[in-house]
mmCIF file of C-alpha atoms in Angstrom:
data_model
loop_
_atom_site.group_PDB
_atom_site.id
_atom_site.type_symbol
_atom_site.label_atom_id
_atom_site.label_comp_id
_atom_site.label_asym_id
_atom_site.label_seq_id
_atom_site.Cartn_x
_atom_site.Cartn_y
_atom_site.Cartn_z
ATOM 1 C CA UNK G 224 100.440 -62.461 -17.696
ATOM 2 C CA UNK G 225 101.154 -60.880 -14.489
ATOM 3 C CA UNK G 226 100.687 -57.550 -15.598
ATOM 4 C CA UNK G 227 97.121 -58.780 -17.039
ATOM 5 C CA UNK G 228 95.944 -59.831 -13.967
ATOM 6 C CA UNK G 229 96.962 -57.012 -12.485
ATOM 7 C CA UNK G 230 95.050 -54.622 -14.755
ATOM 8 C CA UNK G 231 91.864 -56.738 -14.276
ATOM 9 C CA UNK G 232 91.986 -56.486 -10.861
ATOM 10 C CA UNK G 233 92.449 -52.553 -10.672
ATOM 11 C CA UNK G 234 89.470 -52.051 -13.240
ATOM 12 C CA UNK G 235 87.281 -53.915 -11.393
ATOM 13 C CA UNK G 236 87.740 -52.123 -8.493
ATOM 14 C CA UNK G 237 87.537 -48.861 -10.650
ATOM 15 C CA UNK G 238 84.617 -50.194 -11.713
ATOM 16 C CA UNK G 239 83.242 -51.174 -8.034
ATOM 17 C CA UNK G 240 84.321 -47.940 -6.660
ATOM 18 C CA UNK G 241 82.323 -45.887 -9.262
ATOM 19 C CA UNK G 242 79.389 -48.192 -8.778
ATOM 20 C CA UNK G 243 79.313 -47.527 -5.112
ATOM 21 C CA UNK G 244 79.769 -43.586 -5.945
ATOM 22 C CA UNK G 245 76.352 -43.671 -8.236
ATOM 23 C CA UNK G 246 74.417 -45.519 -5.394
ATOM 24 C CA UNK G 247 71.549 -42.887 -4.582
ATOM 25 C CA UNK G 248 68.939 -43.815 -1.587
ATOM 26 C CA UNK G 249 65.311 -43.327 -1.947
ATOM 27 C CA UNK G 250 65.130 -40.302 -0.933
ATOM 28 C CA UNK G 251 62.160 -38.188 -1.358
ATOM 29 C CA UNK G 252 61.416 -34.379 -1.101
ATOM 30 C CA UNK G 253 58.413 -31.787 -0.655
ATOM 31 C CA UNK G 254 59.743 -27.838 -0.684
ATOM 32 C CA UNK G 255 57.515 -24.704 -1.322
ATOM 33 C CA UNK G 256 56.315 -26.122 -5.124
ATOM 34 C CA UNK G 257 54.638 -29.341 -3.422
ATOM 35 C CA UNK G 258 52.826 -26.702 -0.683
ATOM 36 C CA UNK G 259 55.348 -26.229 2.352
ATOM 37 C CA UNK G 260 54.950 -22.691 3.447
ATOM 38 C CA UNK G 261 58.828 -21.989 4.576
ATOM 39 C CA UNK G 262 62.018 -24.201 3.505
ATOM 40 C CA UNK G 263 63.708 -24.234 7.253
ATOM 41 C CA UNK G 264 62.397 -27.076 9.468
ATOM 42 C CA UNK G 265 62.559 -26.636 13.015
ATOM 43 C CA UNK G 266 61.082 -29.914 14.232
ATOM 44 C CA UNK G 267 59.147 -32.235 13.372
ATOM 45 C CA UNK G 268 56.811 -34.656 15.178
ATOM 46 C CA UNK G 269 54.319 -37.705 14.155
ATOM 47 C CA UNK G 270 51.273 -37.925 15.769
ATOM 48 C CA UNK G 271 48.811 -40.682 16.936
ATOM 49 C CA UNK G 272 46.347 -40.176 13.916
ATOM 50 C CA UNK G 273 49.491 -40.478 11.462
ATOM 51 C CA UNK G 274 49.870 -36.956 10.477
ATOM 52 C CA UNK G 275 53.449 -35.274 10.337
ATOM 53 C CA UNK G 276 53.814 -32.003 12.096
ATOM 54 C CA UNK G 277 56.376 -29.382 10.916
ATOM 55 C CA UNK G 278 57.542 -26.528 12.575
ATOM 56 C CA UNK G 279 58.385 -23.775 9.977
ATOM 57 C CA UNK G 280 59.223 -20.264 9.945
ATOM 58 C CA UNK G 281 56.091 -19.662 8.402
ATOM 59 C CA UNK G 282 53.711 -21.111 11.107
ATOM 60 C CA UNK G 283 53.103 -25.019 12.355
ATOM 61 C CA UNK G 284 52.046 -27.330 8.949
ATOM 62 C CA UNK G 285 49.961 -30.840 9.557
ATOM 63 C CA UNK G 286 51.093 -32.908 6.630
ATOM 64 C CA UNK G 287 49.054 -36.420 5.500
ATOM 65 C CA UNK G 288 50.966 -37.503 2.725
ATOM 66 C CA UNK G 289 49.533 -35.404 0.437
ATOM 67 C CA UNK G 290 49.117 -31.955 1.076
ATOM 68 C CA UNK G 291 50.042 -29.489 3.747
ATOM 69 C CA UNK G 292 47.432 -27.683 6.375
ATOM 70 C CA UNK G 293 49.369 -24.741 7.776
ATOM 71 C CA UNK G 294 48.140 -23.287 10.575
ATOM 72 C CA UNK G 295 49.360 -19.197 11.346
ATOM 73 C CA UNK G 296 48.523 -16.446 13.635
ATOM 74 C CA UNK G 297 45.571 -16.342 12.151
ATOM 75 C CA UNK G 298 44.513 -19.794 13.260
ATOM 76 C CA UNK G 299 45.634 -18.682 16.809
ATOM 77 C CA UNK G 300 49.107 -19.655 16.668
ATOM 78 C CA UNK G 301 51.033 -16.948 19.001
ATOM 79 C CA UNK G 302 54.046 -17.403 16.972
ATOM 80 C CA UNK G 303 55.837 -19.135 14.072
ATOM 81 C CA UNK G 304 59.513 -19.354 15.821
ATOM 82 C CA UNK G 305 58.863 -22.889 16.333
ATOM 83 C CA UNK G 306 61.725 -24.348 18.337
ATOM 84 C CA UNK G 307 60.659 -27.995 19.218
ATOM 85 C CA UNK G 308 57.036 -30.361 19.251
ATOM 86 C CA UNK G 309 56.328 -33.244 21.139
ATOM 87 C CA UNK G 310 53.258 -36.050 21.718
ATOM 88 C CA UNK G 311 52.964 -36.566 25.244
ATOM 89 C CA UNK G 312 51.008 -39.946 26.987
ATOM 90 C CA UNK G 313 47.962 -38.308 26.177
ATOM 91 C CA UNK G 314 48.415 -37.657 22.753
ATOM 92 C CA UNK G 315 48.538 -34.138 23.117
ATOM 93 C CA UNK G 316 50.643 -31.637 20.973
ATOM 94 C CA UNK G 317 52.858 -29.701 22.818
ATOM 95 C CA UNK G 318 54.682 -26.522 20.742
ATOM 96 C CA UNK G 319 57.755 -24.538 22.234
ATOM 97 C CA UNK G 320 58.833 -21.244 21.014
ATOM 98 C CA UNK G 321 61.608 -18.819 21.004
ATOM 99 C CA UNK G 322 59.472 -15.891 22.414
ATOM 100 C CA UNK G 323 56.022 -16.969 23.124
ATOM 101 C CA UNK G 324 56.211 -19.759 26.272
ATOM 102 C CA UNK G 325 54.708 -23.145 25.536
ATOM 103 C CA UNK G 326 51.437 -23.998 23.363
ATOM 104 C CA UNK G 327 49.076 -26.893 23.545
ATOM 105 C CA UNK G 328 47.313 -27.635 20.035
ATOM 106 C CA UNK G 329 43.804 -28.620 21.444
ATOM 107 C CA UNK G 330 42.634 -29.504 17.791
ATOM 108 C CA UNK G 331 40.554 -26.305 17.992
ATOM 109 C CA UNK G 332 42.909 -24.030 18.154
ATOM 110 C CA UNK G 333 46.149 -23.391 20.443
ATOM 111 C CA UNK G 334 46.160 -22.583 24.164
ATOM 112 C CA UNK G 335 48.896 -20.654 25.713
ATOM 113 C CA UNK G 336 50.959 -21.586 28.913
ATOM 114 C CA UNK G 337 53.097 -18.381 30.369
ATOM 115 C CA UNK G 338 53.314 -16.284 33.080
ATOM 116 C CA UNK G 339 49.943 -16.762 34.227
ATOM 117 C CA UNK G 340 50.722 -20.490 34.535
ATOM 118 C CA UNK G 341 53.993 -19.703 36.236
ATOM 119 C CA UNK G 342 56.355 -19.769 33.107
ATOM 120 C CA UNK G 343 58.376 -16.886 32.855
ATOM 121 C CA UNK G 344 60.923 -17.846 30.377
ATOM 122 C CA UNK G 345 60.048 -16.735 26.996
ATOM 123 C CA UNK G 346 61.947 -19.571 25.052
ATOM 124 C CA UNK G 347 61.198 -23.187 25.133
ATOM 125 C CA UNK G 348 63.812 -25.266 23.261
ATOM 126 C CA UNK G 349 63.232 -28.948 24.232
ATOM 127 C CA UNK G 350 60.005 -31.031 25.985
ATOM 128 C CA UNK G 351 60.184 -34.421 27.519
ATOM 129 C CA UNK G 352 57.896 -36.425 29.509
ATOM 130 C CA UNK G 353 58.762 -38.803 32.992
ATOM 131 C CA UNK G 354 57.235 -41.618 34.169
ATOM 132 C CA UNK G 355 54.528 -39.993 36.302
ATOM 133 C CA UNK G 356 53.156 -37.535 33.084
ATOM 134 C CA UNK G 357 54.784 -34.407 33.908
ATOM 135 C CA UNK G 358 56.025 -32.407 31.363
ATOM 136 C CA UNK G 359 59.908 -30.757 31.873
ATOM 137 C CA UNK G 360 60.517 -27.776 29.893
ATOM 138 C CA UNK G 361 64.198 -26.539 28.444
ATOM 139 C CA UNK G 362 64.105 -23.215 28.770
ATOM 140 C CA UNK G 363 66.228 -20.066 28.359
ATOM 141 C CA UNK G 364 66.152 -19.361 31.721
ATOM 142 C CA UNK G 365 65.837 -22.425 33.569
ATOM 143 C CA UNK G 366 63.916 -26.198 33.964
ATOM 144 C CA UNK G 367 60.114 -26.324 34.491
ATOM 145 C CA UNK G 368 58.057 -28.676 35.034
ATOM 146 C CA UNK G 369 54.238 -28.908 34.433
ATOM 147 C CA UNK G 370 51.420 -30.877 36.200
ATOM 148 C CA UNK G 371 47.610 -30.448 35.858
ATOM 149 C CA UNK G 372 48.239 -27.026 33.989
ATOM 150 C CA UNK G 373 50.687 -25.443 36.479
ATOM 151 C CA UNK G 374 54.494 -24.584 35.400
ATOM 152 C CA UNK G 375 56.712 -24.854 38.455
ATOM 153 C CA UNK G 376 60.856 -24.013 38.294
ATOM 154 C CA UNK G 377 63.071 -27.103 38.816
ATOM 155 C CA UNK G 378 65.063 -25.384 41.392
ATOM 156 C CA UNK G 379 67.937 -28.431 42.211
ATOM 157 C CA UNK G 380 69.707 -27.770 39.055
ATOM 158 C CA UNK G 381 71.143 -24.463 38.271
ATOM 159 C CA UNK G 382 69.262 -21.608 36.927
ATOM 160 C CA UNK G 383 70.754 -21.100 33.286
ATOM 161 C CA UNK G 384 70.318 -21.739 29.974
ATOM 162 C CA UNK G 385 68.965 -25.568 28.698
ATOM 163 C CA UNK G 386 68.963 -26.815 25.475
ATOM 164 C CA UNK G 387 67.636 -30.509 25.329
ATOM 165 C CA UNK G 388 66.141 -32.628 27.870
ATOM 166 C CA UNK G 389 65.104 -36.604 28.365
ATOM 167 C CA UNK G 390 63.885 -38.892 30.385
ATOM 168 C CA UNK G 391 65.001 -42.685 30.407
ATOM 169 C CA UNK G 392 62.762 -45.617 31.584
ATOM 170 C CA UNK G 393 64.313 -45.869 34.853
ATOM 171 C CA UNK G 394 63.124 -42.321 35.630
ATOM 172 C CA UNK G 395 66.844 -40.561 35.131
ATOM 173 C CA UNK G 396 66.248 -37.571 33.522
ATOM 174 C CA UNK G 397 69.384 -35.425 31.566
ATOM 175 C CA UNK G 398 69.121 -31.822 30.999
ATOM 176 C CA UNK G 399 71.561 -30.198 28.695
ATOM 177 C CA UNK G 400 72.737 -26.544 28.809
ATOM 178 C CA UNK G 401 74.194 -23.618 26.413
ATOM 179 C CA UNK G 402 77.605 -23.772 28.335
ATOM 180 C CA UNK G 403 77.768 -25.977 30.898
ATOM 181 C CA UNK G 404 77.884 -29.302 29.897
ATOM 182 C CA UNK G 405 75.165 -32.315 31.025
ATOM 183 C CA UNK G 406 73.344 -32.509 34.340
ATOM 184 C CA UNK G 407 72.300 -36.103 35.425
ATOM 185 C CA UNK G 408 69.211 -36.324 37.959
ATOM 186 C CA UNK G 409 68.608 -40.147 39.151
ATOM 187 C CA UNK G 410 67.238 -41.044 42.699
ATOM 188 C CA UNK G 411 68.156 -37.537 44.233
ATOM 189 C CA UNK G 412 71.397 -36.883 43.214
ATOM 190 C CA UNK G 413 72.603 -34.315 40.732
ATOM 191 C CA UNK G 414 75.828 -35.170 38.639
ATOM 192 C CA UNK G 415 77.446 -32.513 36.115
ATOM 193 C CA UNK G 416 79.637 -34.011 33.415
ATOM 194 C CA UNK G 417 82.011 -30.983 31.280
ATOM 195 C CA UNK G 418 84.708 -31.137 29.425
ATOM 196 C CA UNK G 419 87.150 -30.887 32.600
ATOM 197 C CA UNK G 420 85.540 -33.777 34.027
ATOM 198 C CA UNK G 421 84.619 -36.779 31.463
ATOM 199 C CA UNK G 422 84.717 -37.616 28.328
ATOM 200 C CA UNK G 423 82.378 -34.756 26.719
ATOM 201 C CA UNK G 424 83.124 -33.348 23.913
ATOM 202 C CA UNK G 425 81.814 -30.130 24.371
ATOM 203 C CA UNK G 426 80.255 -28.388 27.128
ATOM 204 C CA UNK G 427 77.272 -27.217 24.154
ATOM 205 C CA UNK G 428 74.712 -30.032 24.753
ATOM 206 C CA UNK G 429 72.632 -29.887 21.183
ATOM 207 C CA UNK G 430 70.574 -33.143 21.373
ATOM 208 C CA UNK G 431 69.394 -35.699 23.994
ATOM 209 C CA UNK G 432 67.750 -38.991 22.841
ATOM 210 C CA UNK G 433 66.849 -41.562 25.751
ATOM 211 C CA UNK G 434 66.910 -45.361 24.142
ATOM 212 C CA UNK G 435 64.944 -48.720 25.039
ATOM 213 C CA UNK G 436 67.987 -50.184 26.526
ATOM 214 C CA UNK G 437 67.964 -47.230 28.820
ATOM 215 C CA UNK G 438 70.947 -45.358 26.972
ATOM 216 C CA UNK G 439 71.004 -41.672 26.835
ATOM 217 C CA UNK G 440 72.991 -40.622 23.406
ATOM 218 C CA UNK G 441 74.579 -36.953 23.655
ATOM 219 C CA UNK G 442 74.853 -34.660 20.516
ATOM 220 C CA UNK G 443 76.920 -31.177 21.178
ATOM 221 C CA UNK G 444 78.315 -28.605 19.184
ATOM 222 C CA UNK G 445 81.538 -30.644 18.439
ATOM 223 C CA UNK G 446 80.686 -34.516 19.044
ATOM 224 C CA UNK G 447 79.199 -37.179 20.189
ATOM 225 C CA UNK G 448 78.902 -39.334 23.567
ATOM 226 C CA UNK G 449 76.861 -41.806 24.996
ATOM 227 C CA UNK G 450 75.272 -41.689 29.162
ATOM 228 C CA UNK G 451 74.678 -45.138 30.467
ATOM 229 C CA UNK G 452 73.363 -45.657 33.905
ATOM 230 C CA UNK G 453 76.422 -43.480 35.561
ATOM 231 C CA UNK G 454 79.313 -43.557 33.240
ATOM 232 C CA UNK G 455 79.752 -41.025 30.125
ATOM 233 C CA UNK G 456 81.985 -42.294 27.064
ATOM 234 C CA UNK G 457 82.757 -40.400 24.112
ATOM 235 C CA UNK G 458 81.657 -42.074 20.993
ATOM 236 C CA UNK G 459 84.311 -41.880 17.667
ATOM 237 C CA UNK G 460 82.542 -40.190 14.619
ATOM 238 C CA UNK G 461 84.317 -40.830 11.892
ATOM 239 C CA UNK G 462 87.797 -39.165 11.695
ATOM 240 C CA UNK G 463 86.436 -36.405 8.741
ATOM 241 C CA UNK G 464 83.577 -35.825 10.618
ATOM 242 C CA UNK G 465 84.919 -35.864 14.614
ATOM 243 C CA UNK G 466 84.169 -32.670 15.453
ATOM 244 C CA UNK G 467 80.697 -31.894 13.542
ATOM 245 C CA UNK G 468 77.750 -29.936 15.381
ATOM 246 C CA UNK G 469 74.674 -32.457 15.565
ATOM 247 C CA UNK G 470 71.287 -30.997 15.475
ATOM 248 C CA UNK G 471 69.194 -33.809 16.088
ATOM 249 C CA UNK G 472 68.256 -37.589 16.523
ATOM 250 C CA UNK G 473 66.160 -40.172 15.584
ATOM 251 C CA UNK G 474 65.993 -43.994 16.301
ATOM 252 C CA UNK G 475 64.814 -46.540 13.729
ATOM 253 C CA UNK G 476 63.011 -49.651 14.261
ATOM 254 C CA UNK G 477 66.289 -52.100 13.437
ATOM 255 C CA UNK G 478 67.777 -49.973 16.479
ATOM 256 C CA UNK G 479 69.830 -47.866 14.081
ATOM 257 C CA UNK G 480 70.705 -44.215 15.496
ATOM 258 C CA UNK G 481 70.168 -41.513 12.641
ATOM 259 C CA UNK G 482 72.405 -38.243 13.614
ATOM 260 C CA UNK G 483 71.661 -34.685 11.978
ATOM 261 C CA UNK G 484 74.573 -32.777 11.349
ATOM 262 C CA UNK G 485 74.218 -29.055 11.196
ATOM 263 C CA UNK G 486 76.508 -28.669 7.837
ATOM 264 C CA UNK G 487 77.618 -32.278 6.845
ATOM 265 C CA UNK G 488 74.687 -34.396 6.293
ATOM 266 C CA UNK G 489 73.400 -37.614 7.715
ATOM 267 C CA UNK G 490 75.163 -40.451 9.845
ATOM 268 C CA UNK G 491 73.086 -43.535 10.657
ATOM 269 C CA UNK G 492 75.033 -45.570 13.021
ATOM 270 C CA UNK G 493 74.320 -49.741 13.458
ATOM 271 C CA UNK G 494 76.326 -49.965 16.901
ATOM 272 C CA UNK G 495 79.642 -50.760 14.997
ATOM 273 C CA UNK G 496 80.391 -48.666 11.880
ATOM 274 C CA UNK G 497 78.400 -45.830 10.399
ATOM 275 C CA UNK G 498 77.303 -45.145 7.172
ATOM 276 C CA UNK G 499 77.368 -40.943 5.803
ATOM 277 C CA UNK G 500 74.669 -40.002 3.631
ATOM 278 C CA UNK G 501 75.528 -36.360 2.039
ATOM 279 C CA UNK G 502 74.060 -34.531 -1.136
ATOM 280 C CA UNK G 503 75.617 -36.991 -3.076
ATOM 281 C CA UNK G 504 73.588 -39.985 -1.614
ATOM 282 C CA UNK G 505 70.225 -38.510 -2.680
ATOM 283 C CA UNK G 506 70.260 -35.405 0.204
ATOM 284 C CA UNK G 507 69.146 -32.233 -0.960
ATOM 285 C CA UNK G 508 71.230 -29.908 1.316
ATOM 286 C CA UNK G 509 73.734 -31.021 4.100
ATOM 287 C CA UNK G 510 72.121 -28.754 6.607
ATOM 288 C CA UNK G 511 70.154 -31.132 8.634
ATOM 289 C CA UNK G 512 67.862 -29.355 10.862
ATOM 290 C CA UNK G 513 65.225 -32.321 12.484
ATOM 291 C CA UNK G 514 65.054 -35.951 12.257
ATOM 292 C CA UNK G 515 61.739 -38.565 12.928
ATOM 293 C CA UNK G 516 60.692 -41.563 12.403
ATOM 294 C CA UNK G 517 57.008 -42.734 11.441
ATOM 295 C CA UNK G 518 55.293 -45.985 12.430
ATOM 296 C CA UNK G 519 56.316 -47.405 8.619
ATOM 297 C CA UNK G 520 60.254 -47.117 9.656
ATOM 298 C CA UNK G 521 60.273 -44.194 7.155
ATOM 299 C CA UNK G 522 62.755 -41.254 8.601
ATOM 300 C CA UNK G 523 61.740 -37.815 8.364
ATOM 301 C CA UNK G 524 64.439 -35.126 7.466
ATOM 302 C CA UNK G 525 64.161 -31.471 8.042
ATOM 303 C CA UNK G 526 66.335 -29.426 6.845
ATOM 304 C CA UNK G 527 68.135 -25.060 6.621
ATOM 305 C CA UNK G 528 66.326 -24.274 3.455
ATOM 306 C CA UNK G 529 65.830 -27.097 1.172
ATOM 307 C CA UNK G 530 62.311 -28.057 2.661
ATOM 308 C CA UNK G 531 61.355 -31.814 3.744
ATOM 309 C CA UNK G 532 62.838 -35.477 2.779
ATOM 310 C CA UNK G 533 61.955 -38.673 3.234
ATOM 311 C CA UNK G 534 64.195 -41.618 3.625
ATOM 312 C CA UNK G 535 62.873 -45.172 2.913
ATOM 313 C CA UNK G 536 64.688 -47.951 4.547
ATOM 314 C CA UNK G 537 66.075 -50.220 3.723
ATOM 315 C CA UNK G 538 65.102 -49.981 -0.199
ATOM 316 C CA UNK G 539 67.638 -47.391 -2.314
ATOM 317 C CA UNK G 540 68.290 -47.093 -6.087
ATOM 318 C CA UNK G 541 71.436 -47.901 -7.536
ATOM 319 C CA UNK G 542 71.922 -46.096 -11.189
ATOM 320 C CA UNK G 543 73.968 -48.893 -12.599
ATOM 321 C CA UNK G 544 77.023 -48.626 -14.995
ATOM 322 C CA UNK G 545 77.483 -49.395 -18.628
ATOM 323 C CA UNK G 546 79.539 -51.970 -19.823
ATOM 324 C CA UNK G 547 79.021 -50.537 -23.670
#
């Protein structure tokens, strides 16, 4: 009788772990058959009419749903190395590239900020916005910031390569570099975190996203870690995934943190536990390239080669197994 119960117990947790291995999420996809004109995502941005801007490697596409409008060189479009887009105060679309400077989509066309506005650095990877309006640039070769159509150098941080940049509410603003690590700029003081000094995981800063609660989350090339007002902690991925690259964020409206991962999918993290979402959850690639969220809660996925998803929280499909 022992043994019996024994038996029943291991095949129904057989039986719950292969349930819990079928569960796909509602994931849904558009690639170069549904009208995307490239399969690598750069970025992607929503903006205040609803449309969902992607940055491809075949020019800048406006998507409504439906069908793509993909706008080129020949649309005015100085180039299609797309690095990152973002929807300032003003509802203005702001496009950085690897070697053409900074555009502004005026819904017209595309104006061009460079050296004539007092940008010099050919490659704009990241765009955030402070609580005055003005416009900081990570660039190649330096910070910039931009009022009233003139691009000035942020000379009290050094002159190198920056990869990500945000602002938080109380007007701190982070700036991450290529190599060295996270600079913190709150109330006139500068403050460099590395590896030698706190809790960073690596000096490669990949991704800044500033919160509500006025938390600054850190992706680099081998971790993540979390700024608060002027402490840095590392946060624990989970053990298989510790050291992973992270692309990109996104925050959802329940206040969970989505994290791209350059080769091992999606994390979405609640505060206490996360939950990995691969190709076998519904994903189409692990190569996570961009991450949004709309104004429905849906989260936007771009991705190296596999085109566009869409997840739809919190509803998922569960393929169910047979008893016969």
């Amino acid at each position: 009788m022992h043994c019996l119960r024994i038996l029943v117990i291991f095949f129904l947790y057989m039986a719950a772990a292969s349930a819990a291995l079928a569960q796909q999420y509602n994931i849904q996809s558009w690639s170069l058959e549904q009208g995307l004109p490239q399969s690598q995502i750069t970025a992607i941005q929503q903006d205040h009419k609803g449309f969902l801007w992607l940055a491809t490697r075949a020019g800048l596409s406006r998507f409504n749903g439906v069908e793509f409008k993909t706008y080129t060189k020949e649309d005015g479009l100085s180039s299609h190395n797309i690095t990152t887009l973002f929807l300032d105060s003003q509802r203005r679309l702001w496009i950085g590239t690897t070697d053409a400077g900074l555009l502004l989509f005026t819904g017209a066309g595309f104006r061009q900020y460079g050296e004539a506005q007092g940008l010099t650095a050919k490659a704009v990877r990241a765009i955030s916005e402070d609580n005055k309006g003005r416009l900081w640039l990570a660039t190649n070769q330096g910070m910039y910031s931009l009022t009233d159509g003139n691009i000035v150098k942020y000379k009290s941080i050094p002159n190198i390569a920056y990869t990500a940049v945000s602002h938080t509410n109380a007007g701190k603003m982070l700036a991450g570099s290529e190599e060295n690590g996270l600079y913190s700029l709150y109330l006139g003081k500068v403050t460099n975190f590395t590896t030698e000094n706190s809790e960073l995981t690596n000096n490669y800063i990949t991704a800044l996203l500033s919160d509500k609660s006025g938390n600054t989350w850190v992706g680099t090339a081998a971790g993540l870690a979390q700024m608060g007002l002027n402490s840095l902690s590392k946060v624990q991925l989970p053990a298989h995934l510790a050291h992973s690259h992270i692309s990109s964020f996104a925050k959802d409206n329940y206040n969970n943190l989505w994290i791209g991962l350059q080769r091992n999918g999606l994390l979405k993290y609640n505060g206490k536990a996360f939950t990995h979402l691969t190709r076998r959850s519904g994903l189409r690639t692990n190569r996570i390239t961009a991450l949004a969220t709309d104004t429905e809660n849906n989260l936007w996925i771009g991705t190296n080669g596999y085109g566009l998803q869409q997840y739809k929280s919190p509803w998922f499909v569960h393929f169910l197994i047979s008893r016969a």
